[in-house]
Coordinates of C-alpha atoms and ligand atoms in Angstrom, one line a residue:
M1 CA 0.0 0.0 0.0
K2 CA 1.7 3.2 -1.2
D3 CA -1.2 5.4 -2.2
I4 CA -1.6 6.9 1.3
L5 CA 1.3 7.4 3.7
F6 CA 0.3 8.2 7.3
L7 CA 3.1 9.9 9.3
K8 CA 4.4 10.3 12.8
G9 CA 6.6 13.3 13.4
K10 CA 9.1 14.5 15.9
F11 CA 8.9 17.0 18.8
Q12 CA 11.1 20.0 19.5
E13 CA 11.5 21.4 23.0
K14 CA 11.5 25.3 23.1
I15 CA 11.8 27.8 26.0
W16 CA 8.4 29.1 24.9
G17 CA 6.8 25.7 24.5
G18 CA 3.9 24.2 26.4
S19 CA 1.7 21.1 26.7
R20 CA -1.2 21.7 24.3
L21 CA 0.2 19.2 21.7
K22 CA -0.8 16.6 24.4
D23 CA -3.8 18.4 25.8
E24 CA -5.5 19.2 22.4
F25 CA -4.0 16.6 20.0
A26 CA -3.2 13.7 22.4
Y27 CA 0.4 13.4 21.1
P28 CA 2.8 11.7 23.4
I29 CA 5.0 14.6 24.2
P30 CA 8.1 14.0 26.3
N31 CA 7.8 17.0 28.6
E32 CA 5.7 20.2 29.1
K33 CA 7.9 22.5 27.1
I34 CA 7.3 21.2 23.6
G35 CA 7.0 24.1 21.1
E36 CA 6.9 22.3 17.8
Y37 CA 5.6 19.1 16.3
W38 CA 7.3 18.5 12.9
A39 CA 4.5 16.4 11.4
I40 CA 5.5 16.2 7.8
S41 CA 9.2 16.7 7.4
D42 CA 12.2 15.2 5.6
M43 CA 14.6 17.6 7.3
D44 CA 17.9 16.2 8.6
K45 CA 17.5 14.4 12.0
M46 CA 13.9 15.6 12.1
S47 CA 12.3 13.4 9.4
S48 CA 8.9 12.0 10.0
T49 CA 8.3 8.2 9.9
I50 CA 5.7 6.4 7.7
I51 CA 3.4 4.3 10.0
N52 CA 1.4 2.2 7.5
G53 CA 1.6 0.2 4.3
D54 CA 4.7 -1.1 2.4
Y55 CA 6.9 1.7 3.7
K56 CA 6.0 1.3 7.4
G57 CA 9.0 2.2 9.6
L58 CA 10.9 4.1 6.9
S59 CA 11.5 7.8 7.2
L60 CA 9.9 10.2 4.7
R61 CA 13.5 11.2 3.9
E62 CA 14.3 7.6 2.7
V63 CA 11.0 7.2 0.8
Y64 CA 11.3 10.5 -1.0
R65 CA 14.8 9.6 -2.3
K66 CA 13.9 5.9 -3.0
D67 CA 10.6 6.1 -4.7
K68 CA 10.3 9.4 -6.6
E69 CA 7.4 8.1 -8.7
L70 CA 5.2 8.4 -5.6
F71 CA 5.8 12.2 -5.8
G72 CA 5.5 12.6 -9.5
N73 CA 9.3 12.3 -10.2
P74 CA 10.4 15.6 -8.9
T75 CA 13.9 16.8 -9.9
G76 CA 14.8 18.2 -6.4
K77 CA 16.8 16.2 -3.9
S78 CA 14.8 17.0 -0.8
F79 CA 11.1 17.3 0.0
P80 CA 10.1 20.9 -0.6
L81 CA 7.7 21.5 2.2
L82 CA 7.6 21.2 6.0
V83 CA 4.4 21.0 8.0
K84 CA 4.4 21.7 11.8
I85 CA 2.1 22.5 14.7
I86 CA 3.5 25.2 16.9
D87 CA 2.4 25.7 20.6
A88 CA 3.4 29.0 22.0
S89 CA 2.9 29.4 25.7
D90 CA 5.1 32.5 25.5
D91 CA 6.0 35.1 22.9
L92 CA 8.5 34.0 20.2
S93 CA 11.2 36.3 19.0
I94 CA 10.6 38.9 16.3
Q95 CA 12.1 37.4 13.2
V96 CA 12.4 37.4 9.5
H97 CA 13.4 34.7 6.9
P98 CA 15.6 35.2 3.9
D99 CA 14.2 34.6 0.4
D100 CA 15.6 31.9 -1.9
K101 CA 18.3 34.2 -3.3
M102 CA 19.7 35.4 0.0
A103 CA 19.4 32.0 1.7
S104 CA 21.2 30.3 -1.2
K105 CA 24.0 32.9 -1.2
L106 CA 24.5 33.1 2.6
E107 CA 23.3 29.8 4.0
G108 CA 23.3 27.3 1.1
S109 CA 19.6 26.7 1.8
R110 CA 16.2 27.4 0.4
G111 CA 14.5 30.5 1.5
K112 CA 11.5 30.3 3.9
T113 CA 8.1 31.5 2.8
E114 CA 5.5 30.1 5.2
C115 CA 1.9 30.4 6.2
W116 CA -0.1 30.0 9.3
Y117 CA -3.5 28.5 10.0
I118 CA -4.7 29.6 13.4
L119 CA -5.8 26.7 15.7
N120 CA -6.1 28.4 19.1
D121 CA -9.7 28.6 20.5
K122 CA -9.0 31.7 22.5
P123 CA -8.2 34.8 20.6
S124 CA -4.5 35.8 20.5
S125 CA -2.4 38.0 18.3
I126 CA 0.7 37.9 16.1
I127 CA 3.3 40.3 14.8
Y128 CA 2.6 40.4 11.1
G129 CA 4.5 42.9 9.0
L130 CA 5.4 46.6 9.7
K131 CA 3.6 49.8 10.4
V132 CA 5.8 51.6 7.9
D133 CA 6.0 51.0 4.1
D134 CA 9.5 52.3 3.4
K135 CA 12.5 50.1 4.1
K136 CA 14.8 53.0 5.1
E137 CA 12.3 54.1 7.7
A138 CA 12.1 50.5 8.9
V139 CA 15.8 50.3 9.3
D140 CA 15.9 53.6 11.2
L141 CA 13.3 52.4 13.6
I142 CA 15.3 49.2 14.2
D143 CA 18.4 51.2 14.8
Q144 CA 16.5 53.3 17.4
K145 CA 14.9 50.2 18.9
R146 CA 11.5 51.8 18.5
W147 CA 9.7 48.4 18.3
D148 CA 6.2 49.7 19.0
D149 CA 6.4 52.2 16.1
L150 CA 7.7 49.5 13.8
L151 CA 5.7 46.2 14.4
R152 CA 2.2 45.5 13.4
D153 CA 0.3 43.6 16.1
V154 CA -2.7 41.7 14.5
P155 CA -5.5 39.9 16.4
T156 CA -6.1 36.3 15.6
K157 CA -8.8 33.7 16.1
K158 CA -9.4 30.1 15.1
G159 CA -9.6 29.5 11.4
D160 CA -7.7 32.7 10.4
F161 CA -5.0 32.3 7.8
F162 CA -1.8 34.4 7.2
F163 CA 0.6 34.2 4.3
V164 CA 4.1 35.0 5.5
R165 CA 6.3 35.6 2.5
A166 CA 10.1 35.5 3.0
G167 CA 11.1 39.0 4.0
T168 CA 8.0 39.6 6.2
V169 CA 8.9 40.6 9.8
H170 CA 6.8 38.3 12.0
A171 CA 6.4 36.7 15.4
I172 CA 4.1 34.2 16.9
K173 CA 2.7 35.4 20.3
K174 CA 1.7 33.8 23.5
G175 CA -1.4 31.7 23.4
S176 CA -1.0 30.9 19.7
L177 CA -1.5 27.3 18.4
I178 CA -0.7 27.3 14.8
L179 CA -0.5 24.9 11.8
E180 CA 2.4 26.1 9.8
I181 CA 3.1 25.1 6.2
Q182 CA 6.4 26.3 4.9
Q183 CA 9.3 25.8 2.5
A184 CA 11.5 23.2 3.9
S185 CA 14.2 25.5 5.4
D186 CA 15.3 26.2 9.0
I187 CA 16.9 29.6 8.4
T188 CA 15.7 32.3 10.8
Y189 CA 17.1 35.7 11.6
R190 CA 16.2 37.0 15.0
L191 CA 15.6 40.8 15.0
Y192 CA 14.4 41.3 18.6
D193 CA 13.8 39.1 21.5
Y194 CA 12.2 41.4 24.1
D195 CA 15.7 41.5 25.8
R196 CA 15.0 38.0 27.3
K197 CA 17.7 35.9 28.7
G198 CA 18.2 32.2 27.8
K199 CA 18.7 29.3 30.3
D200 CA 22.3 30.3 30.6
G201 CA 21.4 33.8 31.8
K202 CA 22.7 35.5 28.7
L203 CA 20.7 37.4 26.1
R204 CA 19.8 35.2 23.1
D205 CA 21.7 35.8 19.9
L206 CA 20.3 38.3 17.4
H207 CA 21.0 38.6 13.7
I208 CA 20.3 42.3 13.2
E209 CA 22.4 43.0 10.1
K210 CA 21.1 39.9 8.3
S211 CA 17.6 40.7 9.4
K212 CA 17.9 44.2 7.9
E213 CA 19.1 42.8 4.7
A214 CA 16.3 40.2 4.5
I215 CA 13.4 42.5 5.4
K216 CA 11.1 43.4 2.5
I217 CA 8.2 45.8 2.4
L218 CA 5.4 43.4 1.2
D219 CA 1.7 43.3 1.0
N220 CA 0.9 39.8 2.0
K221 CA -2.8 40.2 1.5
E222 CA -4.3 37.5 -0.5
E223 CA -7.9 37.0 -1.2
I224 CA -9.4 33.8 0.2
R225 CA -11.8 32.2 -2.2
T226 CA -14.6 30.0 -0.9
L227 CA -16.7 27.4 -2.6
T228 CA -19.5 25.1 -1.5
D229 CA -20.4 21.9 -3.4
G230 CA -22.8 19.4 -1.8
D231 CA -21.4 18.4 1.7
L232 CA -18.1 20.2 1.1
N233 CA -17.1 23.7 2.1
L234 CA -13.8 24.6 0.5
R235 CA -11.6 27.6 1.1
I236 CA -8.5 28.3 -1.1
L237 CA -6.3 29.9 1.5
T238 CA -3.3 30.7 -0.7
D239 CA -2.0 29.7 -4.2
N240 CA 1.5 31.1 -4.5
E241 CA 4.6 29.9 -6.3
Y242 CA 5.6 27.5 -3.5
F243 CA 2.4 25.9 -2.3
K244 CA -1.3 25.9 -2.6
V245 CA -3.2 25.5 0.7
L246 CA -6.9 24.5 1.0
E247 CA -9.2 24.1 3.9
K248 CA -11.7 21.2 3.3
K249 CA -14.6 21.2 5.7
L250 CA -17.0 18.3 5.3
T251 CA -20.1 17.0 7.0
G252 CA -21.3 14.0 5.0
T253 CA -19.5 12.5 2.0
Y254 CA -17.6 13.9 -0.9
N255 CA -15.7 12.2 -3.9
F256 CA -12.5 14.0 -4.8
T257 CA -10.5 13.8 -8.0
K258 CA -6.8 14.5 -7.4
E259 CA -4.9 16.2 -10.2
N260 CA -1.6 17.1 -8.6
P261 CA 1.1 14.4 -8.0
Y262 CA 0.8 14.5 -4.2
S263 CA -0.9 16.3 -1.4
L264 CA -0.2 16.7 2.3
F265 CA -3.1 16.6 4.7
A266 CA -3.6 17.6 8.3
C267 CA -6.8 16.7 10.0
I268 CA -7.3 19.5 12.5
D269 CA -10.8 18.8 13.7
G270 CA -13.4 16.0 13.8
E271 CA -13.2 12.5 12.5
G272 CA -14.3 10.3 9.6
Q273 CA -12.8 8.0 7.0
I274 CA -11.0 8.2 3.7
G275 CA -11.7 5.7 1.0
L276 CA -9.2 4.8 -1.7
G277 CA -10.3 2.1 -4.1
Q278 CA -11.2 -1.0 -1.9
N279 CA -9.5 0.3 1.2
S280 CA -10.8 2.7 3.8
Y281 CA -8.9 4.3 6.7
K282 CA -10.0 6.1 9.8
I283 CA -8.9 9.7 10.1
G284 CA -9.2 12.0 13.1
K285 CA -7.9 15.2 14.6
G286 CA -4.1 15.2 14.8
D287 CA -3.6 12.8 11.9
F288 CA -1.2 13.7 9.1
F289 CA -1.0 11.9 5.8
I290 CA 0.2 12.2 2.2
L291 CA -1.8 11.1 -0.8
T292 CA 0.8 10.0 -3.3
N293 CA 0.8 9.9 -7.1
L294 CA -0.8 6.5 -7.0
C295 CA -4.0 8.0 -5.6
K296 CA -6.2 9.5 -8.3
N297 CA -9.6 9.5 -6.6
Y298 CA -10.6 9.4 -3.0
T299 CA -13.8 9.7 -0.9
I300 CA -14.0 11.3 2.4
E301 CA -16.9 10.9 4.8
G302 CA -17.5 12.1 8.3
S303 CA -17.6 15.4 10.1
L304 CA -14.1 16.9 9.9
T305 CA -11.8 19.7 8.8
L306 CA -8.7 19.0 6.7
V307 CA -6.0 21.3 5.6
E308 CA -4.4 20.3 2.4
A309 CA -1.0 21.5 1.1
I310 CA 0.2 21.0 -2.5
G311 CA 3.8 21.7 -3.2
K312 CA 4.6 23.6 -6.4
N313 CA 8.3 23.2 -6.9
S314 CA 10.8 20.5 -6.3
Ligands
LIG1 ZN1 8.9 32.2 10.7

């Protein structure tokens, strides 16, 4: 069975982490300071593991290199996307990611364009872009450490979606629980960290010069398109050069035709089942899976919300 790959990811402890990955998703977290669940990843040392079918026990990293056909024979060496859940019980640093050009030049990596689907029930907020629309003005405010004049604080509630193009200054704030879909890259420049000290009593490292270089003045606004067809409510959250992200909310049954080589899915609410040919699989909140190139049609039934990500490049 290679048409659907269910995955188990890895956890990352963070000073700002918490316990909601256990409380709300029933994941077996190793302690109460877990900030990230790397659910669909082929990143070095953080690759997720396939937990069903012919490839059970192998890492996504191995499968992606071994059986390219499952992914439509991409030319790239590594899996282009990374899907995480982030639990912030404290504010994260204010940061920015380089674009492909800068990341390749300075870090030998992809850039990092990402997007956030908000999962927290209680309203929270994020830092999302700048109050000024001129780069020189932004750099002056950074030099003067006038953070309140620089940073845009935006309220968030469950179901909100934010596209965070590389170059956008951003921060996840306390109380946020977020499904993050991003280019597979781990390059972050920290611009400001509220003058907090790490475990060792020292201020955490900042990357101010690189941040200033990476910052772009961007309008991240994208129009979200919605569509209802029978039992399905669909929202197209973003469709950019790196990924397309859809929210599929379903109460009942729907038959889907899959046109792209492969899709990544997160079940973020409810439960039901997915049928592929003769086989059907239970899916529920917290499950992550990939529908590979072998799957052309599938049926979903139940009462559930899925977020689907489709990678665009290799
Ligand atoms: Zn980020």
